[in-house]
Structures are given as C-alpha cells and as structure tokens.
PDB file of C-alpha atoms and ligand atoms in Angstrom:
ATOM      1  CA  MET W  41     -16.281 -67.942 -69.482  1.00  0.00           C
ATOM      2  CA  THR W  42     -13.195 -67.088 -71.554  1.00  0.00           C
ATOM      3  CA  ILE W  43      -9.828 -68.058 -70.048  1.00  0.00           C
ATOM      4  CA  LEU W  44      -7.537 -65.013 -70.256  1.00  0.00           C
ATOM      5  CA  LEU W  45      -4.222 -66.465 -71.443  1.00  0.00           C
ATOM      6  CA  TYR W  46      -2.462 -63.058 -71.499  1.00  0.00           C
ATOM      7  CA  GLN W  47      -2.877 -62.781 -67.733  1.00  0.00           C
ATOM      8  CA  THR W  48      -0.285 -65.465 -67.099  1.00  0.00           C
ATOM      9  CA  ASP W  49       1.993 -64.982 -70.142  1.00  0.00           C
ATOM     10  CA  SER W  50       1.804 -61.664 -71.952  1.00  0.00           C
ATOM     11  CA  TYR W  51       4.455 -62.743 -74.500  1.00  0.00           C
ATOM     12  CA  LEU W  52       2.342 -65.362 -76.293  1.00  0.00           C
ATOM     13  CA  ARG W  53       1.376 -64.223 -79.798  1.00  0.00           C
ATOM     14  CA  THR W  54      -0.579 -67.179 -81.171  1.00  0.00           C
ATOM     15  CA  PHE W  55      -3.014 -69.577 -79.556  1.00  0.00           C
ATOM     16  CA  ASP W  56      -5.493 -72.365 -80.239  1.00  0.00           C
ATOM     17  CA  ALA W  57      -9.042 -72.073 -79.011  1.00  0.00           C
ATOM     18  CA  THR W  58     -12.593 -73.280 -79.598  1.00  0.00           C
ATOM     19  CA  ILE W  59     -15.644 -71.203 -80.452  1.00  0.00           C
ATOM     20  CA  THR W  60     -18.118 -71.336 -77.576  1.00  0.00           C
ATOM     21  CA  LYS W  61     -20.677 -68.803 -78.796  1.00  0.00           C
ATOM     22  CA  LEU W  62     -21.438 -66.419 -81.649  1.00  0.00           C
ATOM     23  CA  ALA W  63     -22.617 -62.885 -81.014  1.00  0.00           C
ATOM     24  CA  GLN W  64     -24.137 -62.266 -84.451  1.00  0.00           C
ATOM     25  CA  ASP W  65     -25.439 -58.780 -83.746  1.00  0.00           C
ATOM     26  CA  ASP W  66     -21.988 -57.226 -83.583  1.00  0.00           C
ATOM     27  CA  GLN W  67     -20.002 -59.753 -85.641  1.00  0.00           C
ATOM     28  CA  GLY W  68     -18.409 -61.177 -82.563  1.00  0.00           C
ATOM     29  CA  ILE W  69     -17.025 -64.563 -81.644  1.00  0.00           C
ATOM     30  CA  ILE W  70     -16.629 -65.834 -78.103  1.00  0.00           C
ATOM     31  CA  LEU W  71     -13.826 -68.330 -77.453  1.00  0.00           C
ATOM     32  CA  ASP W  72     -13.022 -70.698 -74.595  1.00  0.00           C
ATOM     33  CA  GLN W  73      -9.622 -68.990 -74.197  1.00  0.00           C
ATOM     34  CA  THR W  74      -7.857 -65.989 -75.706  1.00  0.00           C
ATOM     35  CA  MET W  75      -4.669 -63.941 -75.972  1.00  0.00           C
ATOM     36  CA  PHE W  76      -6.634 -60.852 -77.070  1.00  0.00           C
ATOM     37  CA  TYR W  77      -6.628 -58.178 -74.365  1.00  0.00           C
ATOM     38  CA  PRO W  78     -10.205 -56.830 -74.248  1.00  0.00           C
ATOM     39  CA  GLY W  79      -9.275 -53.341 -73.051  1.00  0.00           C
ATOM     40  CA  GLY W  80      -9.504 -51.920 -69.554  1.00  0.00           C
ATOM     41  CA  GLY W  81      -7.472 -50.067 -66.935  1.00  0.00           C
ATOM     42  CA  GLY W  82      -6.471 -47.451 -69.510  1.00  0.00           C
ATOM     43  CA  GLN W  83      -5.008 -50.025 -71.922  1.00  0.00           C
ATOM     44  CA  PRO W  84      -6.790 -50.328 -75.289  1.00  0.00           C
ATOM     45  CA  SER W  85      -7.744 -53.718 -76.703  1.00  0.00           C
ATOM     46  CA  ASP W  86      -5.617 -55.848 -79.002  1.00  0.00           C
ATOM     47  CA  SER W  87      -6.308 -56.407 -82.676  1.00  0.00           C
ATOM     48  CA  GLY W  88      -5.162 -59.286 -84.891  1.00  0.00           C
ATOM     49  CA  LYS W  89      -6.654 -62.220 -86.758  1.00  0.00           C
ATOM     50  CA  ILE W  90      -8.505 -65.464 -86.245  1.00  0.00           C
ATOM     51  CA  THR W  91      -8.231 -68.374 -88.672  1.00  0.00           C
ATOM     52  CA  ILE W  92     -11.363 -70.508 -88.988  1.00  0.00           C
ATOM     53  CA  GLU W  93     -11.402 -73.468 -91.390  1.00  0.00           C
ATOM     54  CA  ASN W  94      -8.385 -72.088 -93.317  1.00  0.00           C
ATOM     55  CA  LYS W  95      -9.899 -68.633 -93.745  1.00  0.00           C
ATOM     56  CA  ASP W  96      -8.464 -65.559 -92.015  1.00  0.00           C
ATOM     57  CA  TYR W  97     -10.729 -63.045 -90.297  1.00  0.00           C
ATOM     58  CA  THR W  98      -9.485 -59.682 -89.052  1.00  0.00           C
ATOM     59  CA  VAL W  99     -10.195 -59.022 -85.382  1.00  0.00           C
ATOM     60  CA  LYS W 100     -10.814 -55.260 -85.186  1.00  0.00           C
ATOM     61  CA  HIS W 101     -10.880 -55.256 -81.422  1.00  0.00           C
ATOM     62  CA  ALA W 102     -11.972 -57.314 -78.457  1.00  0.00           C
ATOM     63  CA  ARG W 103     -14.145 -56.409 -75.520  1.00  0.00           C
ATOM     64  CA  LYS W 104     -15.313 -57.888 -72.246  1.00  0.00           C
ATOM     65  CA  GLN W 105     -18.916 -58.974 -71.807  1.00  0.00           C
ATOM     66  CA  GLY W 106     -19.390 -60.374 -68.347  1.00  0.00           C
ATOM     67  CA  LEU W 107     -16.890 -63.216 -68.012  1.00  0.00           C
ATOM     68  CA  ASN W 108     -16.534 -63.598 -71.796  1.00  0.00           C
ATOM     69  CA  VAL W 109     -14.323 -61.855 -74.332  1.00  0.00           C
ATOM     70  CA  ILE W 110     -16.054 -60.938 -77.598  1.00  0.00           C
ATOM     71  CA  HIS W 111     -13.714 -60.847 -80.615  1.00  0.00           C
ATOM     72  CA  VAL W 112     -15.233 -58.334 -83.021  1.00  0.00           C
ATOM     73  CA  LEU W 113     -14.520 -59.226 -86.658  1.00  0.00           C
ATOM     74  CA  SER W 114     -14.329 -56.789 -89.568  1.00  0.00           C
ATOM     75  CA  ASP W 115     -16.140 -59.193 -91.902  1.00  0.00           C
ATOM     76  CA  ASN W 116     -19.489 -60.825 -91.451  1.00  0.00           C
ATOM     77  CA  VAL W 117     -19.273 -63.820 -89.204  1.00  0.00           C
ATOM     78  CA  PRO W 118     -19.777 -66.910 -91.359  1.00  0.00           C
ATOM     79  CA  TYR W 119     -22.370 -69.448 -90.359  1.00  0.00           C
ATOM     80  CA  LEU W 120     -20.536 -71.506 -87.786  1.00  0.00           C
ATOM     81  CA  ASP W 121     -21.277 -74.047 -85.189  1.00  0.00           C
ATOM     82  CA  VAL W 122     -19.887 -73.825 -81.725  1.00  0.00           C
ATOM     83  CA  ASN W 123     -17.041 -76.198 -80.813  1.00  0.00           C
ATOM     84  CA  ILE W 124     -15.130 -75.354 -84.018  1.00  0.00           C
ATOM     85  CA  PRO W 125     -11.380 -75.053 -83.377  1.00  0.00           C
ATOM     86  CA  ILE W 126      -9.686 -71.807 -84.408  1.00  0.00           C
ATOM     87  CA  LYS W 127      -6.203 -70.284 -84.405  1.00  0.00           C
ATOM     88  CA  GLY W 128      -5.702 -66.781 -83.082  1.00  0.00           C
ATOM     89  CA  GLU W 129      -2.853 -64.341 -83.597  1.00  0.00           C
ATOM     90  CA  ILE W 130      -2.583 -60.914 -82.023  1.00  0.00           C
ATOM     91  CA  ASP W 131      -0.960 -57.914 -83.738  1.00  0.00           C
ATOM     92  CA  TRP W 132       2.283 -58.332 -81.840  1.00  0.00           C
ATOM     93  CA  GLU W 133       3.926 -55.050 -82.810  1.00  0.00           C
ATOM     94  CA  ARG W 134       0.991 -53.074 -81.422  1.00  0.00           C
ATOM     95  CA  ARG W 135       0.676 -55.276 -78.323  1.00  0.00           C
ATOM     96  CA  TYR W 136       4.380 -55.100 -77.451  1.00  0.00           C
ATOM     97  CA  GLN W 137       4.283 -51.304 -77.779  1.00  0.00           C
ATOM     98  CA  LEU W 138       1.296 -51.283 -75.410  1.00  0.00           C
ATOM     99  CA  MET W 139       3.119 -53.567 -72.946  1.00  0.00           C
ATOM    100  CA  ARG W 140       6.100 -51.188 -72.915  1.00  0.00           C
ATOM    101  CA  THR W 141       3.802 -48.170 -72.562  1.00  0.00           C
ATOM    102  CA  HIS W 142       1.778 -49.743 -69.736  1.00  0.00           C
ATOM    103  CA  THR W 143       4.915 -50.606 -67.760  1.00  0.00           C
ATOM    104  CA  ALA W 144       6.243 -47.064 -68.387  1.00  0.00           C
ATOM    105  CA  MET W 145       3.056 -45.689 -66.790  1.00  0.00           C
ATOM    106  CA  HIS W 146       3.616 -47.865 -63.704  1.00  0.00           C
ATOM    107  CA  ILE W 147       7.243 -46.680 -63.479  1.00  0.00           C
ATOM    108  CA  LEU W 148       5.932 -43.090 -63.541  1.00  0.00           C
ATOM    109  CA  CYS W 149       3.354 -43.888 -60.804  1.00  0.00           C
ATOM    110  CA  GLY W 150       5.994 -45.609 -58.698  1.00  0.00           C
ATOM    111  CA  VAL W 151       8.536 -42.784 -58.963  1.00  0.00           C
ATOM    112  CA  ILE W 152       6.004 -40.014 -58.280  1.00  0.00           C
ATOM    113  CA  PHE W 153       4.581 -41.810 -55.244  1.00  0.00           C
ATOM    114  CA  ARG W 154       8.045 -42.692 -53.882  1.00  0.00           C
ATOM    115  CA  ASP W 155       9.531 -39.205 -54.350  1.00  0.00           C
ATOM    116  CA  TYR W 156       6.495 -36.934 -53.805  1.00  0.00           C
ATOM    117  CA  GLY W 157       3.803 -39.095 -52.154  1.00  0.00           C
ATOM    118  CA  ALA W 158       1.383 -38.157 -54.945  1.00  0.00           C
ATOM    119  CA  SER W 159      -1.289 -40.670 -55.965  1.00  0.00           C
ATOM    120  CA  VAL W 160      -2.475 -41.268 -59.485  1.00  0.00           C
ATOM    121  CA  THR W 161      -6.090 -40.332 -60.222  1.00  0.00           C
ATOM    122  CA  GLY W 162      -6.465 -41.544 -63.795  1.00  0.00           C
ATOM    123  CA  GLY W 163      -4.757 -42.263 -67.060  1.00  0.00           C
ATOM    124  CA  SER W 164      -4.978 -43.663 -70.552  1.00  0.00           C
ATOM    125  CA  MET W 165      -2.585 -44.902 -73.206  1.00  0.00           C
ATOM    126  CA  ASP W 166      -2.072 -45.647 -76.880  1.00  0.00           C
ATOM    127  CA  PRO W 167       0.891 -47.498 -78.356  1.00  0.00           C
ATOM    128  CA  LEU W 168       4.054 -45.561 -77.332  1.00  0.00           C
ATOM    129  CA  LYS W 169       2.233 -42.670 -75.649  1.00  0.00           C
ATOM    130  CA  GLY W 170       0.190 -42.084 -72.541  1.00  0.00           C
ATOM    131  CA  ARG W 171      -1.100 -39.544 -70.082  1.00  0.00           C
ATOM    132  CA  MET W 172      -1.589 -39.740 -66.334  1.00  0.00           C
ATOM    133  CA  ASP W 173      -3.191 -37.473 -63.753  1.00  0.00           C
ATOM    134  CA  PHE W 174      -1.667 -37.069 -60.289  1.00  0.00           C
ATOM    135  CA  GLU W 175      -2.762 -35.426 -57.054  1.00  0.00           C
ATOM    136  CA  PHE W 176      -0.121 -32.728 -57.346  1.00  0.00           C
ATOM    137  CA  GLU W 177      -0.441 -29.056 -56.398  1.00  0.00           C
ATOM    138  CA  THR W 178       2.249 -27.481 -58.524  1.00  0.00           C
ATOM    139  CA  MET W 179       4.077 -28.747 -61.574  1.00  0.00           C
ATOM    140  CA  HIS W 180       6.831 -26.823 -63.320  1.00  0.00           C
ATOM    141  CA  LYS W 181       9.589 -27.400 -65.849  1.00  0.00           C
ATOM    142  CA  ASP W 182      12.412 -28.169 -63.387  1.00  0.00           C
ATOM    143  CA  LEU W 183      10.245 -30.656 -61.520  1.00  0.00           C
ATOM    144  CA  VAL W 184       9.230 -32.362 -64.771  1.00  0.00           C
ATOM    145  CA  GLN W 185      12.901 -32.690 -65.768  1.00  0.00           C
ATOM    146  CA  THR W 186      13.752 -34.216 -62.387  1.00  0.00           C
ATOM    147  CA  ILE W 187      10.871 -36.702 -62.671  1.00  0.00           C
ATOM    148  CA  GLU W 188      11.944 -37.611 -66.226  1.00  0.00           C
ATOM    149  CA  ALA W 189      15.506 -38.306 -65.066  1.00  0.00           C
ATOM    150  CA  GLU W 190      14.295 -40.467 -62.141  1.00  0.00           C
ATOM    151  CA  VAL W 191      11.927 -42.424 -64.381  1.00  0.00           C
ATOM    152  CA  ASN W 192      14.697 -43.186 -66.898  1.00  0.00           C
ATOM    153  CA  LEU W 193      16.992 -44.247 -64.071  1.00  0.00           C
ATOM    154  CA  GLU W 194      14.446 -46.964 -63.239  1.00  0.00           C
ATOM    155  CA  VAL W 195      14.581 -48.125 -66.880  1.00  0.00           C
ATOM    156  CA  ILE W 196      18.376 -48.357 -66.609  1.00  0.00           C
ATOM    157  CA  ASN W 197      18.046 -50.135 -63.244  1.00  0.00           C
ATOM    158  CA  ALA W 198      16.403 -53.020 -65.149  1.00  0.00           C
ATOM    159  CA  ARG W 199      13.921 -53.907 -62.434  1.00  0.00           C
ATOM    160  CA  PRO W 200      12.034 -57.219 -62.872  1.00  0.00           C
ATOM    161  CA  VAL W 201       8.274 -56.945 -63.380  1.00  0.00           C
ATOM    162  CA  LYS W 202       6.331 -59.761 -61.714  1.00  0.00           C
ATOM    163  CA  VAL W 203       2.709 -60.816 -62.005  1.00  0.00           C
ATOM    164  CA  ALA W 204       0.896 -62.846 -59.335  1.00  0.00           C
ATOM    165  CA  VAL W 205      -2.687 -63.812 -58.600  1.00  0.00           C
ATOM    166  CA  LEU W 206      -3.446 -63.620 -54.876  1.00  0.00           C
ATOM    167  CA  PRO W 207      -6.484 -64.565 -52.799  1.00  0.00           C
ATOM    168  CA  ARG W 208      -8.464 -61.416 -51.963  1.00  0.00           C
ATOM    169  CA  GLU W 209      -7.740 -61.655 -48.196  1.00  0.00           C
ATOM    170  CA  GLU W 210      -3.989 -61.862 -48.836  1.00  0.00           C
ATOM    171  CA  ALA W 211      -4.002 -58.923 -51.266  1.00  0.00           C
ATOM    172  CA  PHE W 212      -5.905 -56.782 -48.749  1.00  0.00           C
ATOM    173  CA  GLN W 213      -3.027 -57.225 -46.256  1.00  0.00           C
ATOM    174  CA  ILE W 214      -0.552 -55.463 -48.564  1.00  0.00           C
ATOM    175  CA  PRO W 215      -0.294 -51.763 -47.599  1.00  0.00           C
ATOM    176  CA  ASP W 216       0.915 -50.697 -51.083  1.00  0.00           C
ATOM    177  CA  LEU W 217      -2.219 -52.136 -52.654  1.00  0.00           C
ATOM    178  CA  ILE W 218      -4.533 -50.361 -50.259  1.00  0.00           C
ATOM    179  CA  ARG W 219      -3.233 -46.970 -51.409  1.00  0.00           C
ATOM    180  CA  THR W 220      -4.144 -47.858 -54.991  1.00  0.00           C
ATOM    181  CA  LYS W 221      -7.777 -48.146 -53.874  1.00  0.00           C
ATOM    182  CA  ILE W 222      -7.959 -51.948 -53.930  1.00  0.00           C
ATOM    183  CA  ASN W 223     -10.842 -51.578 -51.454  1.00  0.00           C
ATOM    184  CA  LEU W 224     -12.999 -50.458 -54.395  1.00  0.00           C
ATOM    185  CA  LEU W 225     -12.852 -53.973 -55.893  1.00  0.00           C
ATOM    186  CA  PRO W 226     -16.324 -55.538 -56.041  1.00  0.00           C
ATOM    187  CA  GLU W 227     -17.156 -58.033 -53.263  1.00  0.00           C
ATOM    188  CA  GLY W 228     -17.546 -60.919 -55.706  1.00  0.00           C
ATOM    189  CA  ILE W 229     -13.919 -60.812 -56.826  1.00  0.00           C
ATOM    190  CA  LYS W 230     -12.140 -63.534 -54.868  1.00  0.00           C
ATOM    191  CA  GLN W 231      -8.728 -63.291 -56.520  1.00  0.00           C
ATOM    192  CA  VAL W 232      -6.642 -60.226 -57.223  1.00  0.00           C
ATOM    193  CA  ARG W 233      -4.038 -60.026 -59.976  1.00  0.00           C
ATOM    194  CA  VAL W 234      -1.120 -57.879 -58.865  1.00  0.00           C
ATOM    195  CA  VAL W 235       1.664 -56.415 -60.992  1.00  0.00           C
ATOM    196  CA  GLU W 236       4.876 -55.558 -59.167  1.00  0.00           C
ATOM    197  CA  ILE W 237       7.859 -53.611 -60.421  1.00  0.00           C
ATOM    198  CA  GLU W 238      10.312 -55.005 -57.908  1.00  0.00           C
ATOM    199  CA  GLY W 239      11.222 -52.389 -55.327  1.00  0.00           C
ATOM    200  CA  LEU W 240       9.248 -49.608 -57.017  1.00  0.00           C
ATOM    201  CA  ASP W 241       5.535 -50.181 -57.617  1.00  0.00           C
ATOM    202  CA  LEU W 242       2.776 -52.638 -56.771  1.00  0.00           C
ATOM    203  CA  GLN W 243      -0.743 -52.416 -58.183  1.00  0.00           C
ATOM    204  CA  ALA W 244      -3.870 -54.478 -58.646  1.00  0.00           C
ATOM    205  CA  ASP W 245      -3.902 -54.582 -62.440  1.00  0.00           C
ATOM    206  CA  GLY W 246      -5.354 -56.640 -65.279  1.00  0.00           C
ATOM    207  CA  GLY W 247      -3.126 -55.354 -68.082  1.00  0.00           C
ATOM    208  CA  THR W 248      -0.173 -56.700 -70.035  1.00  0.00           C
ATOM    209  CA  HIS W 249       3.386 -55.724 -69.095  1.00  0.00           C
ATOM    210  CA  VAL W 250       6.975 -56.378 -70.140  1.00  0.00           C
ATOM    211  CA  ASN W 251       9.105 -58.627 -67.919  1.00  0.00           C
ATOM    212  CA  ASN W 252      11.738 -56.016 -67.104  1.00  0.00           C
ATOM    213  CA  THR W 253      11.782 -52.208 -67.015  1.00  0.00           C
ATOM    214  CA  SER W 254      14.807 -52.212 -69.368  1.00  0.00           C
ATOM    215  CA  GLU W 255      12.463 -53.283 -72.215  1.00  0.00           C
ATOM    216  CA  VAL W 256      10.556 -50.000 -71.946  1.00  0.00           C
ATOM    217  CA  GLY W 257      13.410 -47.933 -73.410  1.00  0.00           C
ATOM    218  CA  GLN W 258      13.748 -44.185 -73.012  1.00  0.00           C
ATOM    219  CA  ILE W 259      10.718 -42.366 -71.590  1.00  0.00           C
ATOM    220  CA  ARG W 260      10.210 -38.729 -72.561  1.00  0.00           C
ATOM    221  CA  ILE W 261       7.836 -36.433 -70.679  1.00  0.00           C
ATOM    222  CA  VAL W 262       6.592 -34.377 -73.611  1.00  0.00           C
ATOM    223  CA  ASP W 263       4.037 -32.129 -71.903  1.00  0.00           C
ATOM    224  CA  TYR W 264       2.251 -31.348 -68.651  1.00  0.00           C
ATOM    225  CA  LYS W 265      -0.938 -29.506 -67.833  1.00  0.00           C
ATOM    226  CA  SER W 266      -2.923 -28.338 -64.847  1.00  0.00           C
ATOM    227  CA  LYS W 267      -6.310 -30.053 -64.712  1.00  0.00           C
ATOM    228  CA  GLY W 268      -7.404 -28.369 -61.482  1.00  0.00           C
ATOM    229  CA  LYS W 269      -5.976 -27.117 -58.179  1.00  0.00           C
ATOM    230  CA  ILE W 270      -4.739 -30.524 -57.053  1.00  0.00           C
ATOM    231  CA  ASN W 271      -4.703 -32.381 -60.353  1.00  0.00           C
ATOM    232  CA  LYS W 272      -1.789 -32.306 -62.799  1.00  0.00           C
ATOM    233  CA  ARG W 273      -1.559 -34.230 -66.060  1.00  0.00           C
ATOM    234  CA  ILE W 274       1.717 -35.636 -67.411  1.00  0.00           C
ATOM    235  CA  TYR W 275       2.166 -36.796 -71.019  1.00  0.00           C
ATOM    236  CA  ILE W 276       4.811 -39.383 -71.940  1.00  0.00           C
ATOM    237  CA  LYS W 277       6.195 -40.802 -75.169  1.00  0.00           C
ATOM    238  CA  LEU W 278       8.399 -43.823 -75.877  1.00  0.00           C
ATOM    239  CA  ASP W 279      10.769 -44.441 -78.751  1.00  0.00           C
ATOM    240  CA  GLU W 280       9.799 -46.898 -81.546  1.00  0.00           C
TER     241      GLU W 280
HETATM  242 ZN1   ZN D 450      -1.863 -50.538 -65.005  1.00  0.00          ZN
END
C-alpha cells in the first residue's frame, strides 16, 4: 500500500521513499509513499522525476493499481532490489496549475449550486483549463457573464480551502456531501476525504487543491455548449 502524501499536504514538492515493488511490464515502480497524484476525479496525474542511486529517471505519469501507486518511467527500469531508498520530485509548475484549476472547478460548482441549485454531472481538467457539465436547462450569454462575475467574486473573497479525513458515518451525516452522491462510495471505504471551500462548497474529493481561493487568480468562462436537454457544459480558463 502506497501512502498518499499529497492528501495531507498538497504543497510538498520533494519526498523520500523506498521501493516496495517493481512492475517490470510497464516500467513502473511502486513506492511505500508518494507525492505523485495518480490521476482521478477529473484531475490528470503528476509527472516529475525519481532519483535512484544518483541517477535521475523521468516519471511520465503515475496511476493507481489497487492500493498502490505505480510510477511509470520513460526509461527502462534498471535492475533493482526492493527496499532501495529513492528521492522523488514532482513537476511543480504543472501540479500547482492543476491545484489552481481543480479549486476553480469547485468554486464553479459551489456558485452554480448556491445560485441556481444545479448539480454537476461530470468534468475534466488540464493545467489552467477545464470543463464541467451541469444539470441546467438553458444557458445563455447573460447568464454565463453573471456566473463568471460571481465566480471571480469568490476568488476575491479569499475563502480558505480545508481538507479533512472523516469516518464514513460522520461524512454521511453532512447534507452537502449527500447531494454530491457520496452514497455511491463503495462499502469498503471507511474514511472519506472531504475538501471544503469555507462557506461555499463541500465535496468528497481525492484531488489536490490550493489553500485559499485567492491563489486561483482570474477565472474566465471561455465557452459553453448544450450537451442535451438538461445538460450544459461550461469551459473555463485560468491565467498563467
Ligand atoms: Zn474535485
């Protein structure tokens, strides 16, 4: 099982770890702990490098396999024993852009639910851009401009973003979490990680976020599209 260091501190860039297993078939290394986000919840995985015995290896991406994170290297994995210590470093520029983008998406969710009662049905992101689908009947230019203004007001409001891990029973008591379909969580999951934008949004979420909405910077809604009678897609972009 890989300990997910980014779940408790998303601002760490480097870390020490030990190799626990090699996945030779796809040039992957499994570590006892990691800062590499393995992708999920619409957020793509981190990239970066791992240093093993003074040699750097590029980590193309990481992915989850059961309770482990496989770090997929661009070079052939050298012959290694388990228990070898390594140093890891994520591509911080990319990761920080993804943290800002992910929090921007939650601001958008929070504003649209608060002001229009519309739930999110899906979404995905890349560094500095994302798209989200909402249960919305009609979307038009004036409405988009209003939403954009409200979203940027929440950036200016500098709301703290807090992460907590709660026992399943406790999380299930929170009405805001129930609307984000927390009841779909598999039975086996005993703890729920929740990400809260204070006073605006609360979600069960495994991703990495900034500590304050002010770090997101200006959010532009660059496009919108109808994806069905009750499904509207909104596209956002952030500044560099
Ligand atoms: Zn999220």
